Amino acid sequence: MITVDGLRAMRVFEGVPEEGLTYLAGAVEDIRLVPGEYFAHEGDERSLFVVVEGLAEITKIVNGDERVIGTRSPGRFFGEVPMTLSTPFPASGRAAGPTRVLKLEPAVYYTLAALAPSVPDRVAALARRYLDSLQTMAAEQREPGVRLIHPRRSARAHRVSGFLTRNQVDFESVTVDAGADAVGDAVLELADGRRLANPTMREVAEAVGLDVAPAVRDYDVVILGAGPAGLTAAVNAAAEGLRTLVVETFAPGGQAGTSTRIENYTGFPFGISGDDLASRAFKQAKRLGAELVVTRTVEALDPVTHELTLDGGDVVRAEVVILATGVVWRTLPLDDVGRFLGNGVYYGAARSDSAVAQGADVSIIGAGNSAGQAALFFSRHARSVTLLVRGESLEATMSRYLIDQLAAIPAIRVETRSEVVALHGTDALCAADIADRRTGAVHRRDVDVLFVMIGADAETAWLPSRVALDARGFVLTGADALESGRWAETRRPFALETTAPGVFAVGDVRSGSVKRVVAGVGEGGMAVAFTHQYLALER
């Protein structure tokens, strides 16, 4: 994490007042790169990078070959043209050797510009060297239509912020003192002047124009859940002309939407964040005609008529129902964890959680790839990151490339055979007791933020008894459904069909599924293929 003294020593920030340097130290991402690692890709959304150490290469694909078209040494910018013109990156940036860069998101850049006008002057001057036609600055920040006003530590504000971010709603986050102007947990201020105090997610969705109610009663396909499997099913169903409805409790992306980086998804050689993947799939499904409602849950499913009763009483009917409800994070088995939820303790870890990690001592409980990716991401924002692992090592649960990356970052510490046994704090989390399972010793440590990523379970208790489950509550399909003795038809069930004909299950909620994004995507596409075969039998 960069310090004020470190920024003051850089010539590019000469003339920036102390207030600006203090703000910048708490807002930038401090990224350490290994040789060949990319920090920006052609087509990415604009940001401004400053090289602190090492050497950055600027590359571009020309006639199918990647060529180095420039370099950036310490103290130089990359991203001046996109920032000035409000355009995506025209080229990529990577580390030529061990390199350290600072990343300024647009909101950080414009705030700094207001505090130190000399910075945008330098950026514009650099941009003009590449664009002779540039005469005036064209980088005015678009004013968001929504402001979220909240104290720094607010469980409600954290949830609202995550909801808006993952539903692709632009908003401005304004942090105030806890008692300022009688601000409660969160106030949503709209462009028309309305102010919603401590709104529910349904109220937030309605206020910002998201769909919360089905447009009609009858559909060809109703998909429950908008994770990778559900969104893929929606894309395929809508592309083939089926009237498609997706019912989502929170936001597109599901559990995968909280992943800070997915490295093994085909077609993205440099990886992609879960929310970026979800955003692309959501836009694709909408463009093809799928309908998506958020903040709704299904309270009942008739396994014969395929009628679904939503919370609030709305009823829809479908020829085919696809269960893609995914899983939910397991909770930390401590008695007092509830009072810190959203105020120091968080389940899962999304890119939108960077604000709560900024300058904090972060601990992450977990040993899987998601926990490793979260540790890498939060190390750019936090003062320290500690990965707490119950097992002897990470080798059995985490990919080798992640283990190597974690070891290369000094700010990340991995503690094996460790377990959180108690939490402490008055209004917010401030410390945790960590047990060493080798010695039995327990020591207390300062912890501002604790992310819990200890596995997940299916929420399927609401399903009718006609839909058979395995011993852990996951939905039986295909051969397993047939062998359960609950399949009553003369034909064999389709591979993803449950014990209720015309009701399919895909992704993490399905018994025996491979808990990977790419597997869920494949099953989502397969489910629509089986949908056509089922409809051919029924019509």
Coordinates of C-alpha atoms in Angstrom, one line a residue:
M1 CA 0.0 0.0 0.0
I2 CA 1.5 3.3 -1.1
T3 CA 2.2 5.9 1.6
V4 CA 2.0 9.7 1.5
D5 CA 5.7 9.9 1.7
G6 CA 6.0 7.6 -1.3
L7 CA 3.7 9.7 -3.3
R8 CA 5.5 12.9 -2.3
A9 CA 8.7 11.5 -3.6
M10 CA 7.3 11.0 -7.1
R11 CA 7.8 13.9 -9.5
V12 CA 4.4 13.4 -11.2
F13 CA 2.7 14.4 -8.0
E14 CA 4.7 17.6 -7.5
G15 CA 2.4 20.4 -6.5
V16 CA -0.3 18.2 -5.1
P17 CA -1.3 19.5 -1.7
E18 CA -1.0 17.4 1.5
E19 CA -4.8 16.9 1.4
G20 CA -4.6 15.5 -2.1
L21 CA -1.7 13.2 -1.2
T22 CA -3.5 11.9 1.8
Y23 CA -6.6 11.2 -0.3
L24 CA -4.7 9.5 -3.0
A25 CA -2.8 7.2 -0.6
G26 CA -6.1 5.9 0.6
A27 CA -7.8 5.5 -2.8
V28 CA -5.4 4.2 -5.3
E29 CA -4.7 0.5 -6.1
D30 CA -1.0 -0.4 -5.4
I31 CA -0.3 -3.2 -7.9
R32 CA 2.9 -5.4 -7.9
L33 CA 3.4 -7.3 -11.1
V34 CA 5.6 -10.2 -12.1
P35 CA 7.3 -10.2 -15.5
G36 CA 4.8 -10.5 -18.3
E37 CA 1.8 -9.8 -16.1
Y38 CA -0.8 -7.4 -17.6
F39 CA -2.3 -4.5 -15.7
A40 CA -4.5 -3.2 -18.6
H41 CA -5.9 -4.8 -21.7
E42 CA -6.9 -3.3 -25.0
G43 CA -10.7 -2.6 -24.7
D44 CA -10.7 -2.2 -20.9
E45 CA -12.6 0.7 -19.4
R46 CA -10.5 3.7 -18.8
S47 CA -8.2 4.2 -15.8
L48 CA -4.9 6.0 -15.2
F49 CA -1.8 4.1 -14.3
V50 CA 1.5 5.5 -12.9
V51 CA 4.6 3.4 -13.0
V52 CA 6.4 3.4 -9.6
E53 CA 9.1 0.8 -10.1
G54 CA 10.3 -1.4 -13.0
L55 CA 9.3 -1.0 -16.6
A56 CA 5.9 -1.2 -18.3
E57 CA 5.6 -2.2 -22.0
I58 CA 2.7 -0.9 -24.1
T59 CA 1.6 -3.6 -26.6
K60 CA -1.0 -3.9 -29.4
I61 CA -2.2 -6.7 -31.6
V62 CA -1.3 -5.9 -35.2
N63 CA -2.2 -8.5 -37.9
G64 CA -2.6 -11.1 -35.3
D65 CA 0.8 -10.5 -33.6
E66 CA 1.4 -8.7 -30.4
R67 CA 3.9 -5.8 -30.8
V68 CA 5.6 -3.6 -28.2
I69 CA 4.7 0.0 -29.3
G70 CA 6.2 1.8 -26.3
T71 CA 7.4 1.7 -22.8
R72 CA 6.7 3.5 -19.5
S73 CA 9.5 4.0 -16.9
P74 CA 9.0 5.0 -13.3
G75 CA 7.1 8.3 -12.9
R76 CA 5.3 8.1 -16.2
F77 CA 1.6 7.7 -16.9
F78 CA -0.3 5.1 -19.0
G79 CA -3.9 5.7 -19.8
E80 CA -3.8 9.5 -20.5
V81 CA -5.6 9.2 -23.8
P82 CA -8.5 7.0 -22.5
M83 CA -8.8 9.3 -19.5
T84 CA -8.8 12.4 -21.5
L85 CA -11.2 11.2 -24.2
S86 CA -13.3 8.9 -22.0
T87 CA -12.6 5.9 -24.3
P88 CA -11.5 2.3 -23.6
F89 CA -7.8 1.5 -23.7
P90 CA -6.5 1.4 -27.3
A91 CA -3.5 -0.8 -26.3
S92 CA -2.4 -3.1 -23.4
G93 CA 0.1 -2.6 -20.7
R94 CA 2.3 -5.3 -19.1
A95 CA 5.3 -5.6 -16.9
A96 CA 8.6 -6.0 -18.6
G97 CA 10.2 -7.2 -15.4
P98 CA 9.2 -7.0 -11.7
T99 CA 7.1 -3.8 -11.8
R100 CA 4.9 -1.8 -9.5
V101 CA 2.1 0.5 -10.7
L102 CA -0.6 2.7 -9.2
K103 CA -4.1 2.5 -10.6
L104 CA -6.4 5.6 -10.4
E105 CA -10.0 4.8 -11.2
P106 CA -11.9 7.7 -13.0
A107 CA -13.6 8.8 -9.7
V108 CA -10.3 8.9 -8.0
Y109 CA -8.7 10.8 -10.9
Y110 CA -11.4 13.5 -11.0
T111 CA -11.3 14.0 -7.2
L112 CA -7.5 14.4 -7.4
A113 CA -8.0 16.8 -10.3
A114 CA -10.2 19.0 -8.2
L115 CA -7.6 19.1 -5.4
A116 CA -4.6 19.5 -7.7
P117 CA -5.4 21.0 -11.2
S118 CA -1.7 20.5 -12.2
V119 CA -2.3 16.7 -12.5
P120 CA -5.0 16.8 -15.3
D121 CA -2.8 19.5 -17.0
R122 CA 0.1 17.1 -17.3
V123 CA -2.2 14.2 -18.4
A124 CA -3.7 16.4 -21.1
A125 CA -0.3 17.5 -22.3
L126 CA 0.8 13.9 -22.7
A127 CA -2.4 13.1 -24.5
R128 CA -1.9 15.9 -27.0
R129 CA 1.5 14.3 -27.9
Y130 CA -0.4 11.3 -29.3
L131 CA -3.5 13.2 -30.6
D132 CA -2.7 16.3 -32.6
S133 CA -6.4 17.0 -33.0
L134 CA -7.0 17.2 -29.3
Q135 CA -7.4 20.9 -28.4
T136 CA -9.6 21.0 -25.3
M137 CA -10.2 18.7 -22.4
A138 CA -13.1 16.3 -23.0
A139 CA -13.1 14.3 -19.9
E140 CA -15.9 15.7 -17.8
Q141 CA -17.2 13.1 -15.5
R142 CA -20.8 12.1 -16.1
E143 CA -22.9 12.9 -13.1
P144 CA -24.5 9.8 -11.7
G145 CA -28.3 10.0 -11.1
V146 CA -28.1 8.2 -7.7
R147 CA -26.1 9.1 -4.5
L148 CA -25.7 6.7 -1.6
I149 CA -25.0 8.7 1.6
H150 CA -23.9 6.6 4.6
P151 CA -21.5 6.3 7.5
R152 CA -18.2 4.6 6.9
R153 CA -19.3 1.4 8.7
S154 CA -22.8 0.5 7.7
A155 CA -24.2 -2.9 7.0
R156 CA -27.2 -1.6 5.1
A157 CA -25.0 0.7 2.9
H158 CA -22.7 -2.1 2.1
R159 CA -25.6 -4.2 0.9
V160 CA -27.1 -1.4 -1.1
S161 CA -23.8 -0.6 -2.7
G162 CA -23.2 -4.2 -3.7
F163 CA -26.7 -4.4 -5.1
L164 CA -26.3 -1.3 -7.2
T165 CA -22.8 -2.3 -8.4
R166 CA -23.8 -5.8 -9.4
N167 CA -26.9 -4.6 -11.2
Q168 CA -24.8 -2.2 -13.3
V169 CA -26.3 1.0 -11.8
D170 CA -24.0 4.0 -11.7
F171 CA -24.0 5.8 -8.4
E172 CA -21.9 8.1 -6.2
S173 CA -21.0 6.9 -2.7
V174 CA -20.7 9.7 -0.1
T175 CA -19.3 8.8 3.3
V176 CA -20.3 11.1 6.2
D177 CA -19.8 11.1 9.9
A178 CA -22.2 8.7 11.7
G179 CA -24.2 11.5 13.2
A180 CA -24.1 14.1 10.4
D181 CA -27.5 15.5 9.4
A182 CA -29.1 12.5 11.3
V183 CA -28.0 10.1 8.5
G184 CA -28.9 6.6 9.5
D185 CA -27.5 3.4 8.0
A186 CA -28.0 4.5 4.4
V187 CA -29.8 7.2 2.4
L188 CA -30.4 6.9 -1.3
E189 CA -30.7 10.2 -3.0
L190 CA -32.3 10.2 -6.5
A191 CA -32.0 12.6 -9.4
D192 CA -35.5 13.9 -8.8
G193 CA -34.7 14.9 -5.3
R194 CA -36.3 12.0 -3.5
R195 CA -34.4 10.5 -0.5
L196 CA -35.0 7.0 0.7
A197 CA -33.8 6.3 4.2
N198 CA -32.6 2.8 4.9
P199 CA -34.4 1.4 1.9
T200 CA -35.1 -2.3 1.2
M201 CA -33.5 -3.9 -1.9
R202 CA -37.0 -3.9 -3.5
E203 CA -37.3 -0.2 -2.9
V204 CA -33.8 0.4 -4.3
A205 CA -34.6 -1.6 -7.4
E206 CA -37.9 0.2 -8.0
A207 CA -36.2 3.6 -7.4
V208 CA -33.5 3.1 -10.0
G209 CA -35.7 1.5 -12.6
L210 CA -34.9 -2.2 -12.4
D211 CA -37.6 -4.7 -13.2
V212 CA -39.2 -6.3 -10.1
A213 CA -42.4 -7.8 -11.5
P214 CA -43.0 -10.1 -14.5
A215 CA -44.5 -8.5 -17.5
V216 CA -46.9 -11.3 -18.3
R217 CA -48.2 -14.5 -16.7
D218 CA -47.2 -17.2 -19.2
Y219 CA -43.8 -18.0 -20.4
D220 CA -42.1 -20.8 -22.3
V221 CA -39.2 -21.0 -19.9
V222 CA -38.8 -19.6 -16.4
I223 CA -35.3 -19.7 -15.0
L224 CA -34.7 -19.4 -11.3
G225 CA -31.4 -17.7 -10.6
A226 CA -29.1 -15.5 -12.7
G227 CA -25.7 -17.0 -12.1
P228 CA -23.6 -18.2 -15.0
A229 CA -25.8 -21.3 -15.5
G230 CA -29.0 -19.3 -15.4
L231 CA -27.8 -16.5 -17.6
T232 CA -26.5 -18.9 -20.2
A233 CA -29.8 -20.7 -20.3
A234 CA -31.5 -17.3 -20.7
V235 CA -29.2 -16.3 -23.6
N236 CA -29.8 -19.6 -25.4
A237 CA -33.5 -19.7 -24.8
A238 CA -34.1 -16.1 -25.8
A239 CA -31.9 -16.5 -28.9
E240 CA -34.1 -19.4 -30.0
G241 CA -37.3 -17.3 -29.7
L242 CA -38.6 -18.8 -26.4
R243 CA -40.5 -16.4 -24.1
T244 CA -38.0 -16.3 -21.2
L245 CA -38.2 -15.0 -17.7
V246 CA -35.3 -15.0 -15.2
V247 CA -36.2 -14.6 -11.5
E248 CA -33.2 -13.4 -9.4
T249 CA -33.1 -12.7 -5.6
F250 CA -30.3 -10.2 -5.6
A251 CA -28.3 -9.5 -8.8
P252 CA -27.0 -11.1 -11.9
G253 CA -23.8 -13.2 -11.4
G254 CA -24.7 -15.4 -8.5
Q255 CA -21.8 -16.6 -6.4
A256 CA -19.5 -16.3 -9.4
G257 CA -20.4 -12.6 -9.6
T258 CA -18.5 -12.0 -6.3
S259 CA -15.3 -13.6 -7.7
T260 CA -12.6 -11.0 -8.1
R261 CA -10.9 -12.9 -10.9
I262 CA -11.8 -16.0 -13.0
E263 CA -8.6 -17.3 -14.7
N264 CA -9.8 -20.5 -16.2
Y265 CA -12.8 -19.4 -18.4
T266 CA -12.2 -20.2 -22.0
G267 CA -11.9 -17.2 -24.3
F268 CA -10.5 -14.8 -21.7
P269 CA -6.7 -15.4 -21.8
F270 CA -6.0 -12.7 -19.2
G271 CA -8.9 -13.7 -16.9
I272 CA -12.1 -11.8 -16.1
S273 CA -13.8 -10.7 -12.9
G274 CA -17.1 -12.4 -12.0
D275 CA -19.1 -9.2 -12.2
D276 CA -17.7 -8.4 -15.6
L277 CA -18.6 -11.8 -16.9
A278 CA -22.1 -11.5 -15.4
S279 CA -22.5 -8.0 -16.9
R280 CA -21.7 -9.3 -20.3
A281 CA -24.0 -12.3 -20.0
F282 CA -26.8 -10.1 -18.6
K283 CA -26.6 -7.6 -21.5
Q284 CA -26.5 -10.4 -24.0
A285 CA -29.6 -12.0 -22.6
K286 CA -31.5 -8.7 -22.5
R287 CA -30.5 -7.9 -26.0
L288 CA -31.9 -11.2 -27.2
G289 CA -35.2 -10.6 -25.5
A290 CA -35.0 -12.3 -22.1
E291 CA -36.8 -10.7 -19.2
L292 CA -35.1 -10.5 -15.8
V293 CA -36.7 -9.4 -12.5
V294 CA -34.6 -8.9 -9.3
T295 CA -35.3 -8.9 -5.6
R296 CA -37.9 -11.7 -6.0
T297 CA -37.9 -15.2 -4.6
V298 CA -40.1 -18.1 -5.5
E299 CA -42.2 -19.4 -2.6
A300 CA -43.9 -22.3 -4.3
L301 CA -43.6 -24.5 -7.4
D302 CA -46.4 -26.7 -8.7
P303 CA -44.4 -29.7 -10.2
V304 CA -47.4 -30.6 -12.4
T305 CA -48.7 -27.3 -13.8
H306 CA -45.3 -25.5 -13.5
E307 CA -47.0 -22.6 -11.7
L308 CA -44.6 -20.5 -9.6
T309 CA -45.7 -18.3 -6.8
L310 CA -43.4 -15.4 -6.1
D311 CA -43.1 -13.5 -2.9
G312 CA -45.8 -10.8 -2.9
G313 CA -48.3 -13.1 -4.5
D314 CA -47.4 -12.8 -8.2
V315 CA -48.0 -16.1 -10.1
V316 CA -46.4 -17.1 -13.4
R317 CA -46.6 -20.3 -15.4
A318 CA -44.1 -21.9 -17.7
E319 CA -43.8 -24.8 -20.0
V320 CA -40.4 -25.5 -18.6
V321 CA -38.8 -24.5 -15.3
I322 CA -35.0 -24.4 -14.9
L323 CA -33.6 -24.4 -11.4
A324 CA -30.3 -22.4 -11.4
T325 CA -30.5 -21.1 -7.8
G326 CA -26.8 -22.0 -7.0
V327 CA -25.6 -22.1 -3.4
V328 CA -25.1 -19.8 -0.5
W329 CA -21.9 -19.3 1.6
R330 CA -21.8 -21.3 4.8
T331 CA -21.9 -19.1 7.9
L332 CA -19.1 -18.9 10.5
P333 CA -20.2 -21.0 13.5
L334 CA -19.7 -18.4 16.2
D335 CA -22.5 -17.2 18.5
D336 CA -21.9 -13.4 18.1
V337 CA -21.1 -13.3 14.3
G338 CA -24.5 -11.9 13.5
R339 CA -23.9 -8.5 15.1
F340 CA -20.8 -7.9 12.9
L341 CA -22.4 -9.0 9.6
G342 CA -21.9 -6.3 7.1
N343 CA -20.0 -4.3 9.7
G344 CA -16.7 -6.1 9.6
V345 CA -17.7 -9.6 8.7
Y346 CA -18.7 -10.4 5.0
Y347 CA -19.6 -13.7 3.2
G348 CA -17.9 -13.9 -0.1
A349 CA -15.7 -11.1 -1.6
A350 CA -16.6 -9.0 -4.6
R351 CA -14.7 -6.2 -6.3
S352 CA -17.3 -3.8 -4.9
D353 CA -15.9 -4.6 -1.4
S354 CA -12.7 -2.8 -2.1
A355 CA -14.0 0.3 -0.2
V356 CA -14.3 -1.7 3.1
A357 CA -10.8 -3.1 2.6
Q358 CA -9.1 0.3 1.9
G359 CA -6.3 0.8 4.4
A360 CA -7.6 -2.0 6.6
D361 CA -6.2 -5.1 8.2
V362 CA -8.0 -7.8 6.3
S363 CA -8.3 -11.5 7.1
I364 CA -9.9 -14.1 4.8
I365 CA -11.0 -17.5 6.0
G366 CA -10.8 -20.0 3.2
A367 CA -8.3 -22.1 1.2
G368 CA -10.0 -22.3 -2.3
N369 CA -9.3 -20.4 -5.5
S370 CA -12.0 -17.8 -4.6
A371 CA -10.2 -17.0 -1.3
G372 CA -6.8 -16.8 -3.1
Q373 CA -8.2 -14.4 -5.8
A374 CA -9.7 -12.3 -3.1
A375 CA -6.4 -12.1 -1.2
L376 CA -4.6 -10.9 -4.4
F377 CA -7.3 -8.3 -5.1
F378 CA -7.5 -6.9 -1.6
S379 CA -3.7 -6.6 -1.2
R380 CA -4.0 -3.7 -3.6
H381 CA -6.2 -1.8 -1.2
A382 CA -5.5 -3.1 2.3
R383 CA -2.7 -2.5 4.8
S384 CA -2.3 -6.2 5.3
V385 CA -4.1 -9.4 4.2
T386 CA -4.0 -12.7 6.1
L387 CA -5.3 -15.9 4.7
L388 CA -6.5 -18.2 7.5
V389 CA -6.4 -21.9 6.5
R390 CA -7.5 -24.8 8.7
G391 CA -5.5 -27.4 6.7
E392 CA -1.8 -28.1 6.6
S393 CA -1.3 -26.3 3.3
L394 CA -3.0 -24.7 0.3
E395 CA -1.8 -27.3 -2.2
A396 CA -4.8 -29.6 -1.9
T397 CA -7.4 -26.9 -2.4
M398 CA -5.9 -24.0 -4.5
S399 CA -4.4 -23.8 -8.0
R400 CA -0.6 -23.6 -8.2
Y401 CA -0.6 -20.3 -10.1
L402 CA -2.5 -18.7 -7.2
I403 CA -0.2 -20.1 -4.6
D404 CA 2.8 -18.7 -6.4
Q405 CA 1.2 -15.3 -6.8
L406 CA 0.3 -15.1 -3.1
A407 CA 3.9 -16.0 -2.1
A408 CA 5.2 -13.1 -4.3
I409 CA 3.3 -10.4 -2.5
P410 CA 4.8 -9.2 0.8
A411 CA 1.6 -7.8 2.1
I412 CA -0.1 -11.3 2.1
R413 CA 0.5 -13.7 4.9
V414 CA -0.8 -17.3 4.8
E415 CA -1.4 -19.0 8.2
T416 CA -2.2 -22.7 8.1
R417 CA -3.7 -24.8 10.8
S418 CA -5.5 -21.6 12.0
E419 CA -9.1 -21.0 13.0
V420 CA -11.1 -18.0 14.2
V421 CA -12.7 -18.9 17.5
A422 CA -14.0 -15.5 18.7
L423 CA -14.8 -12.0 17.4
H424 CA -14.5 -8.7 19.3
G425 CA -15.8 -5.2 18.9
T426 CA -18.4 -2.7 20.1
D427 CA -20.0 -1.0 17.2
A428 CA -17.9 -2.8 14.6
L429 CA -15.4 -5.6 14.3
C430 CA -11.9 -4.7 15.7
A431 CA -10.2 -8.0 16.7
A432 CA -10.4 -11.7 16.4
D433 CA -9.1 -14.6 18.5
I434 CA -7.1 -17.0 16.3
A435 CA -6.4 -20.6 17.5
D436 CA -3.3 -22.4 16.4
R437 CA -4.4 -26.0 15.9
R438 CA -0.8 -27.2 16.2
T439 CA -0.2 -25.9 19.7
G440 CA -3.7 -25.1 21.0
A441 CA -2.6 -21.5 21.7
V442 CA -5.1 -18.7 21.1
H443 CA -4.0 -15.2 20.4
R444 CA -5.9 -12.0 19.7
R445 CA -5.2 -10.0 16.6
D446 CA -6.4 -6.7 15.2
V447 CA -8.9 -7.4 12.4
D448 CA -10.9 -4.6 10.7
V449 CA -12.4 -6.8 8.0
L450 CA -13.1 -10.5 7.9
F451 CA -14.2 -12.3 4.7
V452 CA -15.6 -15.8 5.2
M453 CA -15.3 -18.2 2.3
I454 CA -15.6 -21.7 3.8
G455 CA -17.8 -23.5 1.3
A456 CA -21.4 -23.3 0.4
D457 CA -24.7 -25.2 0.6
A458 CA -27.9 -25.4 -1.6
E459 CA -31.1 -23.7 -0.4
T460 CA -33.7 -26.1 -1.6
A461 CA -36.0 -26.6 1.3
W462 CA -38.7 -24.6 -0.5
L463 CA -39.0 -27.1 -3.3
P464 CA -42.0 -29.5 -3.4
S465 CA -41.4 -33.1 -2.3
R466 CA -41.9 -34.2 -6.0
V467 CA -38.4 -32.8 -6.7
A468 CA -36.0 -35.3 -5.1
L469 CA -32.9 -34.2 -3.3
D470 CA -29.7 -36.0 -2.2
A471 CA -28.6 -36.3 1.4
R472 CA -27.0 -32.8 1.3
G473 CA -30.0 -31.0 -0.2
F474 CA -28.8 -30.8 -3.8
V475 CA -31.2 -31.6 -6.7
L476 CA -31.1 -35.1 -8.3
T477 CA -31.2 -35.2 -12.1
G478 CA -30.9 -37.6 -15.0
A479 CA -29.8 -41.1 -14.0
D480 CA -29.8 -40.2 -10.3
A481 CA -33.4 -39.0 -10.6
L482 CA -34.3 -42.3 -12.2
E483 CA -32.6 -44.4 -9.6
S484 CA -34.2 -42.4 -6.8
G485 CA -37.5 -44.3 -7.4
R486 CA -39.4 -41.0 -7.6
W487 CA -39.5 -40.8 -11.4
A488 CA -43.1 -41.8 -12.5
E489 CA -42.9 -41.4 -16.3
T490 CA -42.5 -44.3 -18.7
R491 CA -39.7 -42.5 -20.6
R492 CA -36.2 -41.9 -19.1
P493 CA -35.5 -38.4 -17.7
F494 CA -33.3 -36.1 -19.7
A495 CA -29.8 -35.7 -18.4
L496 CA -30.5 -32.5 -16.4
E497 CA -34.2 -33.2 -15.7
T498 CA -35.3 -33.6 -12.1
T499 CA -37.9 -36.1 -10.8
A500 CA -40.6 -33.6 -11.8
P501 CA -41.0 -33.8 -15.6
G502 CA -40.2 -30.5 -17.3
V503 CA -38.3 -29.1 -14.3
F504 CA -34.5 -29.1 -14.9
A505 CA -31.6 -28.3 -12.6
V506 CA -28.3 -26.8 -13.7
G507 CA -25.1 -25.4 -12.1
D508 CA -24.2 -25.6 -8.4
V509 CA -27.6 -26.6 -7.1
R510 CA -27.6 -29.8 -9.1
S511 CA -26.3 -32.9 -7.3
G512 CA -23.0 -34.1 -8.7
S513 CA -22.3 -31.0 -10.6
V514 CA -18.7 -29.7 -11.1
K515 CA -18.6 -26.5 -9.0
R516 CA -16.9 -24.4 -11.7
V517 CA -18.1 -21.4 -13.8
V518 CA -17.4 -23.1 -17.1
A519 CA -19.4 -26.2 -16.0
G520 CA -22.4 -24.1 -15.1
V521 CA -22.3 -22.3 -18.4
G522 CA -22.2 -25.6 -20.2
E523 CA -25.1 -27.0 -18.3
G524 CA -27.1 -23.8 -18.9
G525 CA -26.8 -24.3 -22.7
M526 CA -27.5 -28.0 -22.4
A527 CA -30.7 -27.4 -20.4
V528 CA -32.2 -25.3 -23.3
A529 CA -31.4 -28.1 -25.8
F530 CA -33.3 -30.5 -23.5
T531 CA -36.0 -28.0 -23.2
H532 CA -36.7 -28.2 -26.9
Q533 CA -36.8 -32.0 -26.7
Y534 CA -39.2 -31.9 -23.8
L535 CA -41.5 -29.4 -25.6
A536 CA -41.5 -31.6 -28.7
L537 CA -42.8 -34.4 -26.6
E538 CA -45.5 -32.3 -24.9
R539 CA -46.8 -30.4 -27.9

